[in-house]
């Protein structure tokens, strides 16, 4: 089995920063694209940022210039640095990854989510 474990959420004032981290563990052969999604109360889950294995990144328009996604292919981790946070960024943030397991089966996995609240 494969697990994605997120950390780093919390309460921050508008204009502040947070760094989210996600570590993939288990029966892993390789990790492909990794991403962060978020879901605010009453809204659909949306992609925030995505990074390929080679490091190509994509961002939602709402976070461009404020958020930065990065990964460590040796440690199988992905991070999301969030700066200049706004109340509209308040949501549960989920890590997502395509993982090839040691039996060479490919599946998509989700973390359990971490709450980010931006409020004064």
mmCIF file with all atom_site columns, N, CA, C and O in Angstrom, residues 1-2 27-32 97-109:
data_model
loop_
_atom_site.group_PDB
_atom_site.id
_atom_site.type_symbol
_atom_site.label_atom_id
_atom_site.label_alt_id
_atom_site.label_comp_id
_atom_site.label_asym_id
_atom_site.label_entity_id
_atom_site.label_seq_id
_atom_site.pdbx_PDB_ins_code
_atom_site.Cartn_x
_atom_site.Cartn_y
_atom_site.Cartn_z
_atom_site.occupancy
_atom_site.B_iso_or_equiv
_atom_site.pdbx_formal_charge
_atom_site.auth_seq_id
_atom_site.auth_comp_id
_atom_site.auth_asym_id
_atom_site.auth_atom_id
_atom_site.pdbx_PDB_model_num
ATOM 1  N N  . UNK A 1 1   ? 0.826  -1.190 0.000   1.00 0.00 ? 1   UNK A N  1
ATOM 2  C CA . UNK A 1 1   ? 0.000  0.000  0.000   1.00 0.00 ? 1   UNK A CA 1
ATOM 3  C C  . UNK A 1 1   ? 0.862  1.243  0.000   1.00 0.00 ? 1   UNK A C  1
ATOM 4  O O  . UNK A 1 1   ? 2.045  1.207  0.306   1.00 0.00 ? 1   UNK A O  1
ATOM 5  N N  . UNK A 1 2   ? 0.242  2.355  -0.380  1.00 0.00 ? 2   UNK A N  1
ATOM 6  C CA . UNK A 1 2   ? 0.916  3.653  -0.442  1.00 0.00 ? 2   UNK A CA 1
ATOM 7  C C  . UNK A 1 2   ? 0.131  4.651  0.389   1.00 0.00 ? 2   UNK A C  1
ATOM 8  O O  . UNK A 1 2   ? -1.102 4.664  0.340   1.00 0.00 ? 2   UNK A O  1
ATOM 9  N N  . UNK A 1 27  ? 4.895  0.886  -0.550  1.00 0.00 ? 27  UNK A N  1
ATOM 10 C CA . UNK A 1 27  ? 5.454  0.036  -1.598  1.00 0.00 ? 27  UNK A CA 1
ATOM 11 C C  . UNK A 1 27  ? 5.587  0.811  -2.910  1.00 0.00 ? 27  UNK A C  1
ATOM 12 O O  . UNK A 1 27  ? 4.849  0.595  -3.864  1.00 0.00 ? 27  UNK A O  1
ATOM 13 N N  . UNK A 1 28  ? 6.569  1.711  -2.936  1.00 0.00 ? 28  UNK A N  1
ATOM 14 C CA . UNK A 1 28  ? 6.716  2.635  -4.058  1.00 0.00 ? 28  UNK A CA 1
ATOM 15 C C  . UNK A 1 28  ? 7.860  2.222  -4.969  1.00 0.00 ? 28  UNK A C  1
ATOM 16 O O  . UNK A 1 28  ? 8.979  2.014  -4.510  1.00 0.00 ? 28  UNK A O  1
ATOM 17 N N  . UNK A 1 29  ? 7.557  2.137  -6.272  1.00 0.00 ? 29  UNK A N  1
ATOM 18 C CA . UNK A 1 29  ? 8.596  1.959  -7.278  1.00 0.00 ? 29  UNK A CA 1
ATOM 19 C C  . UNK A 1 29  ? 9.023  3.315  -7.816  1.00 0.00 ? 29  UNK A C  1
ATOM 20 O O  . UNK A 1 29  ? 10.205 3.597  -7.941  1.00 0.00 ? 29  UNK A O  1
ATOM 21 N N  . UNK A 1 30  ? 8.039  4.137  -8.167  1.00 0.00 ? 30  UNK A N  1
ATOM 22 C CA . UNK A 1 30  ? 8.338  5.500  -8.590  1.00 0.00 ? 30  UNK A CA 1
ATOM 23 C C  . UNK A 1 30  ? 7.108  6.381  -8.411  1.00 0.00 ? 30  UNK A C  1
ATOM 24 O O  . UNK A 1 30  ? 5.990  5.879  -8.368  1.00 0.00 ? 30  UNK A O  1
ATOM 25 N N  . UNK A 1 31  ? 7.352  7.682  -8.289  1.00 0.00 ? 31  UNK A N  1
ATOM 26 C CA . UNK A 1 31  ? 6.268  8.648  -8.132  1.00 0.00 ? 31  UNK A CA 1
ATOM 27 C C  . UNK A 1 31  ? 6.249  9.562  -9.354  1.00 0.00 ? 31  UNK A C  1
ATOM 28 O O  . UNK A 1 31  ? 7.265  10.152 -9.707  1.00 0.00 ? 31  UNK A O  1
ATOM 29 N N  . UNK A 1 32  ? 5.109  9.670  -9.979  1.00 0.00 ? 32  UNK A N  1
ATOM 30 C CA . UNK A 1 32  ? 4.959  10.536 -11.144 1.00 0.00 ? 32  UNK A CA 1
ATOM 31 C C  . UNK A 1 32  ? 4.528  11.929 -10.731 1.00 0.00 ? 32  UNK A C  1
ATOM 32 O O  . UNK A 1 32  ? 5.005  12.469 -9.740  1.00 0.00 ? 32  UNK A O  1
ATOM 33 N N  . UNK A 1 97  ? -0.976 12.241 -5.833  1.00 0.00 ? 97  UNK A N  1
ATOM 34 C CA . UNK A 1 97  ? 0.175  11.756 -6.582  1.00 0.00 ? 97  UNK A CA 1
ATOM 35 C C  . UNK A 1 97  ? -0.168 10.509 -7.379  1.00 0.00 ? 97  UNK A C  1
ATOM 36 O O  . UNK A 1 97  ? -0.974 9.683  -6.937  1.00 0.00 ? 97  UNK A O  1
ATOM 37 N N  . UNK A 1 98  ? 0.450  10.395 -8.543  1.00 0.00 ? 98  UNK A N  1
ATOM 38 C CA . UNK A 1 98  ? 0.422  9.164  -9.327  1.00 0.00 ? 98  UNK A CA 1
ATOM 39 C C  . UNK A 1 98  ? 1.624  8.333  -8.883  1.00 0.00 ? 98  UNK A C  1
ATOM 40 O O  . UNK A 1 98  ? 2.755  8.801  -8.958  1.00 0.00 ? 98  UNK A O  1
ATOM 41 N N  . UNK A 1 99  ? 1.357  7.110  -8.450  1.00 0.00 ? 99  UNK A N  1
ATOM 42 C CA . UNK A 1 99  ? 2.420  6.272  -7.907  1.00 0.00 ? 99  UNK A CA 1
ATOM 43 C C  . UNK A 1 99  ? 2.427  4.916  -8.596  1.00 0.00 ? 99  UNK A C  1
ATOM 44 O O  . UNK A 1 99  ? 1.368  4.285  -8.732  1.00 0.00 ? 99  UNK A O  1
ATOM 45 N N  . UNK A 1 100 ? 3.606  4.509  -9.026  1.00 0.00 ? 100 UNK A N  1
ATOM 46 C CA . UNK A 1 100 ? 3.789  3.151  -9.509  1.00 0.00 ? 100 UNK A CA 1
ATOM 47 C C  . UNK A 1 100 ? 4.289  2.327  -8.325  1.00 0.00 ? 100 UNK A C  1
ATOM 48 O O  . UNK A 1 100 ? 5.344  2.622  -7.745  1.00 0.00 ? 100 UNK A O  1
ATOM 49 N N  . UNK A 1 101 ? 3.529  1.319  -7.955  1.00 0.00 ? 101 UNK A N  1
ATOM 50 C CA . UNK A 1 101 ? 3.909  0.498  -6.801  1.00 0.00 ? 101 UNK A CA 1
ATOM 51 C C  . UNK A 1 101 ? 4.986  -0.513 -7.208  1.00 0.00 ? 101 UNK A C  1
ATOM 52 O O  . UNK A 1 101 ? 5.316  -0.671 -8.394  1.00 0.00 ? 101 UNK A O  1
ATOM 53 N N  . UNK A 1 102 ? 5.490  -1.203 -6.239  1.00 0.00 ? 102 UNK A N  1
ATOM 54 C CA . UNK A 1 102 ? 6.562  -2.165 -6.510  1.00 0.00 ? 102 UNK A CA 1
ATOM 55 C C  . UNK A 1 102 ? 6.088  -3.331 -7.374  1.00 0.00 ? 102 UNK A C  1
ATOM 56 O O  . UNK A 1 102 ? 6.896  -4.022 -7.991  1.00 0.00 ? 102 UNK A O  1
ATOM 57 N N  . UNK A 1 103 ? 4.766  -3.547 -7.447  1.00 0.00 ? 103 UNK A N  1
ATOM 58 C CA . UNK A 1 103 ? 4.248  -4.579 -8.347  1.00 0.00 ? 103 UNK A CA 1
ATOM 59 C C  . UNK A 1 103 ? 3.988  -4.016 -9.742  1.00 0.00 ? 103 UNK A C  1
ATOM 60 O O  . UNK A 1 103 ? 3.355  -4.667 -10.581 1.00 0.00 ? 103 UNK A O  1
ATOM 61 N N  . UNK A 1 104 ? 4.442  -2.762 -9.962  1.00 0.00 ? 104 UNK A N  1
ATOM 62 C CA . UNK A 1 104 ? 4.362  -2.039 -11.235 1.00 0.00 ? 104 UNK A CA 1
ATOM 63 C C  . UNK A 1 104 ? 2.944  -1.614 -11.590 1.00 0.00 ? 104 UNK A C  1
ATOM 64 O O  . UNK A 1 104 ? 2.682  -1.222 -12.730 1.00 0.00 ? 104 UNK A O  1
ATOM 65 N N  . UNK A 1 105 ? 2.043  -1.662 -10.626 1.00 0.00 ? 105 UNK A N  1
ATOM 66 C CA . UNK A 1 105 ? 0.689  -1.142 -10.844 1.00 0.00 ? 105 UNK A CA 1
ATOM 67 C C  . UNK A 1 105 ? 0.693  0.362  -10.578 1.00 0.00 ? 105 UNK A C  1
ATOM 68 O O  . UNK A 1 105 ? 1.297  0.829  -9.615  1.00 0.00 ? 105 UNK A O  1
ATOM 69 N N  . UNK A 1 106 ? -0.018 1.100  -11.451 1.00 0.00 ? 106 UNK A N  1
ATOM 70 C CA . UNK A 1 106 ? -0.117 2.562  -11.321 1.00 0.00 ? 106 UNK A CA 1
ATOM 71 C C  . UNK A 1 106 ? -1.461 2.927  -10.721 1.00 0.00 ? 106 UNK A C  1
ATOM 72 O O  . UNK A 1 106 ? -2.510 2.477  -11.192 1.00 0.00 ? 106 UNK A O  1
ATOM 73 N N  . UNK A 1 107 ? -1.426 3.759  -9.693  1.00 0.00 ? 107 UNK A N  1
ATOM 74 C CA . UNK A 1 107 ? -2.663 4.250  -9.097  1.00 0.00 ? 107 UNK A CA 1
ATOM 75 C C  . UNK A 1 107 ? -2.487 5.698  -8.692  1.00 0.00 ? 107 UNK A C  1
ATOM 76 O O  . UNK A 1 107 ? -1.367 6.195  -8.554  1.00 0.00 ? 107 UNK A O  1
ATOM 77 N N  . UNK A 1 108 ? -3.603 6.346  -8.491  1.00 0.00 ? 108 UNK A N  1
ATOM 78 C CA . UNK A 1 108 ? -3.612 7.728  -8.016  1.00 0.00 ? 108 UNK A CA 1
ATOM 79 C C  . UNK A 1 108 ? -4.003 7.742  -6.546  1.00 0.00 ? 108 UNK A C  1
ATOM 80 O O  . UNK A 1 108 ? -4.955 7.053  -6.161  1.00 0.00 ? 108 UNK A O  1
ATOM 81 N N  . UNK A 1 109 ? -3.280 8.518  -5.758  1.00 0.00 ? 109 UNK A N  1
ATOM 82 C CA . UNK A 1 109 ? -3.497 8.525  -4.313  1.00 0.00 ? 109 UNK A CA 1
ATOM 83 C C  . UNK A 1 109 ? -3.757 9.940  -3.802  1.00 0.00 ? 109 UNK A C  1
ATOM 84 O O  . UNK A 1 109 ? -3.265 10.930 -4.366  1.00 0.00 ? 109 UNK A O  1
#
